[in-house]
PDB file of C-alpha atoms in Angstrom:
ATOM      1  CA  UNK A   1       9.291  15.710 -27.674  1.00  0.00           C
ATOM      2  CA  UNK A   2       5.655  16.001 -26.427  1.00  0.00           C
ATOM      3  CA  UNK A   3       5.224  14.475 -23.070  1.00  0.00           C
ATOM      4  CA  UNK A   4       2.699  11.463 -23.262  1.00  0.00           C
ATOM      5  CA  UNK A   5      -0.243  11.818 -20.906  1.00  0.00           C
ATOM      6  CA  UNK A   6      -0.609   8.323 -19.511  1.00  0.00           C
ATOM      7  CA  UNK A   7      -3.932   8.957 -17.971  1.00  0.00           C
ATOM      8  CA  UNK A   8      -5.190   9.976 -21.249  1.00  0.00           C
ATOM      9  CA  UNK A   9      -3.561   6.896 -22.777  1.00  0.00           C
ATOM     10  CA  UNK A  10      -5.346   4.644 -20.199  1.00  0.00           C
ATOM     11  CA  UNK A  11      -8.856   6.085 -20.748  1.00  0.00           C
ATOM     12  CA  UNK A  12      -8.381   5.838 -24.507  1.00  0.00           C
ATOM     13  CA  UNK A  13      -7.247   2.098 -24.022  1.00  0.00           C
ATOM     14  CA  UNK A  14     -10.352   1.473 -21.811  1.00  0.00           C
ATOM     15  CA  UNK A  15     -12.532   2.699 -24.469  1.00  0.00           C
ATOM     16  CA  UNK A  16     -10.950   0.436 -27.115  1.00  0.00           C
ATOM     17  CA  UNK A  17     -11.205  -2.586 -24.773  1.00  0.00           C
ATOM     18  CA  UNK A  18     -15.190  -1.714 -24.392  1.00  0.00           C
ATOM     19  CA  UNK A  19     -15.386  -1.792 -28.051  1.00  0.00           C
ATOM     20  CA  UNK A  20     -14.109  -5.337 -28.019  1.00  0.00           C
ATOM     21  CA  UNK A  21     -17.347  -6.859 -26.305  1.00  0.00           C
ATOM     22  CA  UNK A  22     -20.426  -8.194 -27.618  1.00  0.00           C
ATOM     23  CA  UNK A  23     -22.682  -5.291 -26.499  1.00  0.00           C
ATOM     24  CA  UNK A  24     -25.741  -7.382 -26.763  1.00  0.00           C
ATOM     25  CA  UNK A  25     -24.239  -9.486 -23.866  1.00  0.00           C
ATOM     26  CA  UNK A  26     -23.329  -6.559 -22.013  1.00  0.00           C
ATOM     27  CA  UNK A  27     -27.103  -5.246 -22.185  1.00  0.00           C
ATOM     28  CA  UNK A  28     -28.213  -8.709 -21.022  1.00  0.00           C
ATOM     29  CA  UNK A  29     -25.944  -8.821 -18.199  1.00  0.00           C
ATOM     30  CA  UNK A  30     -26.556  -5.462 -16.710  1.00  0.00           C
ATOM     31  CA  UNK A  31     -30.347  -5.346 -18.041  1.00  0.00           C
ATOM     32  CA  UNK A  32     -29.148  -1.974 -19.652  1.00  0.00           C
ATOM     33  CA  UNK A  33     -31.279   0.572 -21.431  1.00  0.00           C
ATOM     34  CA  UNK A  34     -30.066   1.511 -25.002  1.00  0.00           C
ATOM     35  CA  UNK A  35     -30.516   2.904 -28.235  1.00  0.00           C
ATOM     36  CA  UNK A  36     -28.852   2.669 -31.530  1.00  0.00           C
ATOM     37  CA  UNK A  37     -26.159   5.155 -30.437  1.00  0.00           C
ATOM     38  CA  UNK A  38     -25.838   4.367 -26.791  1.00  0.00           C
ATOM     39  CA  UNK A  39     -25.945   2.004 -23.741  1.00  0.00           C
ATOM     40  CA  UNK A  40     -27.220   3.737 -20.414  1.00  0.00           C
ATOM     41  CA  UNK A  41     -26.286   3.013 -16.875  1.00  0.00           C
ATOM     42  CA  UNK A  42     -26.029   4.560 -13.446  1.00  0.00           C
ATOM     43  CA  UNK A  43     -23.061   5.208 -11.182  1.00  0.00           C
ATOM     44  CA  UNK A  44     -22.773   7.219  -7.875  1.00  0.00           C
ATOM     45  CA  UNK A  45     -26.324   8.591  -8.211  1.00  0.00           C
ATOM     46  CA  UNK A  46     -25.498  10.012 -11.759  1.00  0.00           C
ATOM     47  CA  UNK A  47     -26.894   8.832 -15.209  1.00  0.00           C
ATOM     48  CA  UNK A  48     -24.368   7.854 -17.730  1.00  0.00           C
ATOM     49  CA  UNK A  49     -24.214   6.719 -21.424  1.00  0.00           C
ATOM     50  CA  UNK A  50     -21.552   5.070 -23.421  1.00  0.00           C
ATOM     51  CA  UNK A  51     -21.360   5.495 -27.103  1.00  0.00           C
ATOM     52  CA  UNK A  52     -21.545   2.332 -29.035  1.00  0.00           C
ATOM     53  CA  UNK A  53     -19.218   3.264 -31.642  1.00  0.00           C
ATOM     54  CA  UNK A  54     -16.381   4.821 -30.100  1.00  0.00           C
ATOM     55  CA  UNK A  55     -16.577   3.935 -26.306  1.00  0.00           C
ATOM     56  CA  UNK A  56     -17.131   7.993 -25.051  1.00  0.00           C
ATOM     57  CA  UNK A  57     -18.571   8.161 -21.647  1.00  0.00           C
ATOM     58  CA  UNK A  58     -20.937  10.897 -21.150  1.00  0.00           C
ATOM     59  CA  UNK A  59     -22.747  12.124 -17.915  1.00  0.00           C
ATOM     60  CA  UNK A  60     -25.797  13.559 -17.333  1.00  0.00           C
ATOM     61  CA  UNK A  61     -25.512  17.141 -15.701  1.00  0.00           C
ATOM     62  CA  UNK A  62     -28.481  18.766 -17.098  1.00  0.00           C
ATOM     63  CA  UNK A  63     -27.380  18.090 -20.546  1.00  0.00           C
ATOM     64  CA  UNK A  64     -25.185  15.247 -21.809  1.00  0.00           C
ATOM     65  CA  UNK A  65     -21.450  16.036 -21.217  1.00  0.00           C
ATOM     66  CA  UNK A  66     -18.561  13.794 -22.339  1.00  0.00           C
ATOM     67  CA  UNK A  67     -16.245  12.958 -19.581  1.00  0.00           C
ATOM     68  CA  UNK A  68     -12.354  12.079 -19.990  1.00  0.00           C
ATOM     69  CA  UNK A  69     -11.849  12.208 -16.137  1.00  0.00           C
ATOM     70  CA  UNK A  70      -9.409   9.002 -15.624  1.00  0.00           C
ATOM     71  CA  UNK A  71     -10.968   7.794 -12.570  1.00  0.00           C
ATOM     72  CA  UNK A  72     -14.627   8.144 -13.534  1.00  0.00           C
ATOM     73  CA  UNK A  73     -14.193   6.436 -17.156  1.00  0.00           C
ATOM     74  CA  UNK A  74     -12.056   3.712 -15.941  1.00  0.00           C
ATOM     75  CA  UNK A  75     -14.463   2.671 -13.000  1.00  0.00           C
ATOM     76  CA  UNK A  76     -17.548   2.947 -15.308  1.00  0.00           C
ATOM     77  CA  UNK A  77     -16.158   0.681 -18.140  1.00  0.00           C
ATOM     78  CA  UNK A  78     -14.555  -1.789 -15.643  1.00  0.00           C
ATOM     79  CA  UNK A  79     -18.171  -2.066 -13.828  1.00  0.00           C
ATOM     80  CA  UNK A  80     -19.715  -2.715 -17.391  1.00  0.00           C
ATOM     81  CA  UNK A  81     -17.513  -4.678 -19.096  1.00  0.00           C
ATOM     82  CA  UNK A  82     -15.905  -6.860 -16.363  1.00  0.00           C
ATOM     83  CA  UNK A  83     -18.428  -7.408 -13.774  1.00  0.00           C
ATOM     84  CA  UNK A  84     -19.469 -10.969 -12.964  1.00  0.00           C
ATOM     85  CA  UNK A  85     -22.592 -12.239 -14.299  1.00  0.00           C
ATOM     86  CA  UNK A  86     -23.259 -14.066 -10.796  1.00  0.00           C
ATOM     87  CA  UNK A  87     -22.485 -10.651  -8.753  1.00  0.00           C
ATOM     88  CA  UNK A  88     -24.483  -9.973  -5.782  1.00  0.00           C
ATOM     89  CA  UNK A  89     -23.950  -7.953  -2.612  1.00  0.00           C
ATOM     90  CA  UNK A  90     -22.908  -9.749   0.348  1.00  0.00           C
ATOM     91  CA  UNK A  91     -24.305  -6.754   2.645  1.00  0.00           C
ATOM     92  CA  UNK A  92     -21.381  -7.145   4.951  1.00  0.00           C
ATOM     93  CA  UNK A  93     -18.770  -4.513   5.238  1.00  0.00           C
ATOM     94  CA  UNK A  94     -14.938  -5.327   4.609  1.00  0.00           C
ATOM     95  CA  UNK A  95     -11.965  -2.660   5.255  1.00  0.00           C
ATOM     96  CA  UNK A  96     -10.668  -1.669   1.664  1.00  0.00           C
ATOM     97  CA  UNK A  97      -6.973  -2.808   2.950  1.00  0.00           C
ATOM     98  CA  UNK A  98      -8.353  -6.406   3.338  1.00  0.00           C
ATOM     99  CA  UNK A  99      -9.144  -6.916  -0.540  1.00  0.00           C
ATOM    100  CA  UNK A 100      -5.512  -7.252  -1.328  1.00  0.00           C
ATOM    101  CA  UNK A 101      -2.066  -8.410   0.223  1.00  0.00           C
ATOM    102  CA  UNK A 102      -0.745  -5.070  -0.985  1.00  0.00           C
ATOM    103  CA  UNK A 103      -1.743  -2.585   1.489  1.00  0.00           C
ATOM    104  CA  UNK A 104      -1.668   0.985   0.144  1.00  0.00           C
ATOM    105  CA  UNK A 105      -0.798   2.665   3.475  1.00  0.00           C
ATOM    106  CA  UNK A 106       0.117   6.011   1.951  1.00  0.00           C
ATOM    107  CA  UNK A 107      -3.565   6.002   0.514  1.00  0.00           C
ATOM    108  CA  UNK A 108      -5.492   4.754   3.673  1.00  0.00           C
ATOM    109  CA  UNK A 109      -6.256   6.587   6.838  1.00  0.00           C
ATOM    110  CA  UNK A 110      -3.714   9.075   6.095  1.00  0.00           C
ATOM    111  CA  UNK A 111      -2.956  11.339   9.132  1.00  0.00           C
ATOM    112  CA  UNK A 112      -2.906  14.240   6.689  1.00  0.00           C
ATOM    113  CA  UNK A 113      -5.784  13.355   4.751  1.00  0.00           C
ATOM    114  CA  UNK A 114      -7.031  16.485   3.053  1.00  0.00           C
ATOM    115  CA  UNK A 115     -10.786  15.303   2.748  1.00  0.00           C
ATOM    116  CA  UNK A 116     -10.661  14.448   6.510  1.00  0.00           C
ATOM    117  CA  UNK A 117      -9.623  17.899   7.472  1.00  0.00           C
ATOM    118  CA  UNK A 118     -12.126  19.588   5.038  1.00  0.00           C
ATOM    119  CA  UNK A 119     -15.050  17.488   6.897  1.00  0.00           C
ATOM    120  CA  UNK A 120     -13.585  18.289  10.360  1.00  0.00           C
ATOM    121  CA  UNK A 121     -14.497  22.092   9.534  1.00  0.00           C
ATOM    122  CA  UNK A 122     -17.494  21.438   7.414  1.00  0.00           C
ATOM    123  CA  UNK A 123     -19.458  18.780   8.993  1.00  0.00           C
ATOM    124  CA  UNK A 124     -23.067  19.973   8.089  1.00  0.00           C
ATOM    125  CA  UNK A 125     -21.838  20.236   4.564  1.00  0.00           C
ATOM    126  CA  UNK A 126     -20.534  16.460   4.890  1.00  0.00           C
ATOM    127  CA  UNK A 127     -23.952  15.401   5.917  1.00  0.00           C
ATOM    128  CA  UNK A 128     -25.678  17.120   3.133  1.00  0.00           C
ATOM    129  CA  UNK A 129     -23.165  15.975   0.582  1.00  0.00           C
ATOM    130  CA  UNK A 130     -23.796  12.441   1.472  1.00  0.00           C
ATOM    131  CA  UNK A 131     -27.279  12.651   1.642  1.00  0.00           C
ATOM    132  CA  UNK A 132     -27.303  14.104  -1.865  1.00  0.00           C
ATOM    133  CA  UNK A 133     -25.383  11.049  -2.990  1.00  0.00           C
ATOM    134  CA  UNK A 134     -28.154   8.842  -1.613  1.00  0.00           C
ATOM    135  CA  UNK A 135     -26.067   7.878   1.574  1.00  0.00           C
ATOM    136  CA  UNK A 136     -27.783   6.490   4.556  1.00  0.00           C
ATOM    137  CA  UNK A 137     -26.389   6.665   8.116  1.00  0.00           C
ATOM    138  CA  UNK A 138     -24.490   3.741   9.234  1.00  0.00           C
ATOM    139  CA  UNK A 139     -22.569   2.430  12.091  1.00  0.00           C
ATOM    140  CA  UNK A 140     -18.997   3.345  13.287  1.00  0.00           C
ATOM    141  CA  UNK A 141     -17.069   6.388  13.442  1.00  0.00           C
ATOM    142  CA  UNK A 142     -18.509   9.806  14.683  1.00  0.00           C
ATOM    143  CA  UNK A 143     -20.008  10.247  11.244  1.00  0.00           C
ATOM    144  CA  UNK A 144     -20.753   7.182   8.902  1.00  0.00           C
ATOM    145  CA  UNK A 145     -22.654   6.654   5.718  1.00  0.00           C
ATOM    146  CA  UNK A 146     -23.488   3.918   3.414  1.00  0.00           C
ATOM    147  CA  UNK A 147     -23.487   5.345  -0.219  1.00  0.00           C
ATOM    148  CA  UNK A 148     -25.043   3.688  -3.411  1.00  0.00           C
ATOM    149  CA  UNK A 149     -22.330   3.026  -5.833  1.00  0.00           C
ATOM    150  CA  UNK A 150     -23.549   0.723  -8.915  1.00  0.00           C
ATOM    151  CA  UNK A 151     -26.758  -1.280  -9.056  1.00  0.00           C
ATOM    152  CA  UNK A 152     -27.014  -2.946  -5.384  1.00  0.00           C
ATOM    153  CA  UNK A 153     -23.106  -2.426  -4.376  1.00  0.00           C
ATOM    154  CA  UNK A 154     -22.511   0.290  -1.854  1.00  0.00           C
ATOM    155  CA  UNK A 155     -19.332   1.852  -0.433  1.00  0.00           C
ATOM    156  CA  UNK A 156     -19.301   3.169   3.127  1.00  0.00           C
ATOM    157  CA  UNK A 157     -17.279   6.316   4.659  1.00  0.00           C
ATOM    158  CA  UNK A 158     -16.534   6.493   8.297  1.00  0.00           C
ATOM    159  CA  UNK A 159     -15.286   9.684   9.634  1.00  0.00           C
ATOM    160  CA  UNK A 160     -13.714  10.316  13.148  1.00  0.00           C
ATOM    161  CA  UNK A 161     -13.006  13.786  14.515  1.00  0.00           C
ATOM    162  CA  UNK A 162      -9.714  14.966  15.440  1.00  0.00           C
ATOM    163  CA  UNK A 163      -8.367  16.507  18.638  1.00  0.00           C
ATOM    164  CA  UNK A 164      -5.248  17.940  19.986  1.00  0.00           C
ATOM    165  CA  UNK A 165      -3.502  14.548  19.830  1.00  0.00           C
ATOM    166  CA  UNK A 166      -4.813  13.097  16.484  1.00  0.00           C
ATOM    167  CA  UNK A 167      -5.760  14.482  13.201  1.00  0.00           C
ATOM    168  CA  UNK A 168      -9.414  13.595  11.836  1.00  0.00           C
ATOM    169  CA  UNK A 169      -9.177  10.479   9.662  1.00  0.00           C
ATOM    170  CA  UNK A 170     -11.458   8.527   7.259  1.00  0.00           C
ATOM    171  CA  UNK A 171     -12.209   4.877   6.822  1.00  0.00           C
ATOM    172  CA  UNK A 172     -13.454   3.516   3.669  1.00  0.00           C
ATOM    173  CA  UNK A 173     -15.404   0.043   3.294  1.00  0.00           C
ATOM    174  CA  UNK A 174     -16.638  -2.098   0.591  1.00  0.00           C
ATOM    175  CA  UNK A 175     -19.297  -4.692   0.347  1.00  0.00           C
ATOM    176  CA  UNK A 176     -17.465  -8.026   0.990  1.00  0.00           C
ATOM    177  CA  UNK A 177     -18.588  -8.956  -2.656  1.00  0.00           C
ATOM    178  CA  UNK A 178     -17.182  -5.816  -4.301  1.00  0.00           C
ATOM    179  CA  UNK A 179     -14.635  -7.771  -6.412  1.00  0.00           C
ATOM    180  CA  UNK A 180     -17.711  -9.348  -8.204  1.00  0.00           C
ATOM    181  CA  UNK A 181     -18.201  -6.064  -9.611  1.00  0.00           C
ATOM    182  CA  UNK A 182     -14.929  -4.282 -10.096  1.00  0.00           C
ATOM    183  CA  UNK A 183     -11.080  -5.297  -9.993  1.00  0.00           C
ATOM    184  CA  UNK A 184      -9.162  -4.287  -6.948  1.00  0.00           C
ATOM    185  CA  UNK A 185      -7.111  -1.612  -9.034  1.00  0.00           C
ATOM    186  CA  UNK A 186     -10.106  -0.183 -10.149  1.00  0.00           C
ATOM    187  CA  UNK A 187     -11.551   0.523  -6.545  1.00  0.00           C
ATOM    188  CA  UNK A 188      -8.612   2.880  -6.111  1.00  0.00           C
ATOM    189  CA  UNK A 189      -9.920   4.977  -9.270  1.00  0.00           C
ATOM    190  CA  UNK A 190     -13.422   4.773  -7.750  1.00  0.00           C
ATOM    191  CA  UNK A 191     -12.331   5.904  -4.529  1.00  0.00           C
ATOM    192  CA  UNK A 192     -10.618   8.949  -6.154  1.00  0.00           C
ATOM    193  CA  UNK A 193     -13.644   9.786  -7.834  1.00  0.00           C
ATOM    194  CA  UNK A 194     -15.992   9.316  -4.720  1.00  0.00           C
ATOM    195  CA  UNK A 195     -13.639  11.582  -2.700  1.00  0.00           C
ATOM    196  CA  UNK A 196     -14.094  14.261  -5.507  1.00  0.00           C
ATOM    197  CA  UNK A 197     -17.928  13.989  -5.571  1.00  0.00           C
ATOM    198  CA  UNK A 198     -18.101  14.268  -1.872  1.00  0.00           C
ATOM    199  CA  UNK A 199     -15.638  17.540  -1.857  1.00  0.00           C
ATOM    200  CA  UNK A 200     -17.610  19.033  -4.815  1.00  0.00           C
ATOM    201  CA  UNK A 201     -21.438  18.470  -3.334  1.00  0.00           C
ATOM    202  CA  UNK A 202     -19.910  19.898   0.118  1.00  0.00           C
ATOM    203  CA  UNK A 203     -18.752  22.978  -1.798  1.00  0.00           C
ATOM    204  CA  UNK A 204     -22.479  23.646  -3.000  1.00  0.00           C
TER     205      UNK A 204
END
């Protein structure tokens, strides 16, 4: 019996969910560019388009390329479909753990965070990566950047160097009004995508 890929099923479900929406209302809500085949938007300093007939998500990397990456598709379609009409950034930071009563401690500020260890050994590359994503220096940590995410919504990463007693660590902060843009569960999909993008940019 063939094993079911649950991530793939979630991605396909999100595409079907998008197709249930009135696309004209989405265009008006987000002021999207569009043509007969696609709706166009931008997320984490990349251009995206969504196929209007099947919900396929494509990213512009020189050429348009379809992506089925779980976090990327789930996050983009949640932002497009379920962001509130009255959304706006508060421009005040809130620790990610404060958005829900459920604290995913194993996913937050992990003492063995592989990205933090990578940044520790490659700090110039980390600066370049955040700047390539449109990041601006922010307060807190030994290194901190505020990165544009979607429309005026931003996310911040704070990095603390490790020493002989403590491992390097990262803290993630969202704009206080982040839940006007995406669901709490989707924030974790987005965080995985952002971590991957920072790592990829650091390797260039």
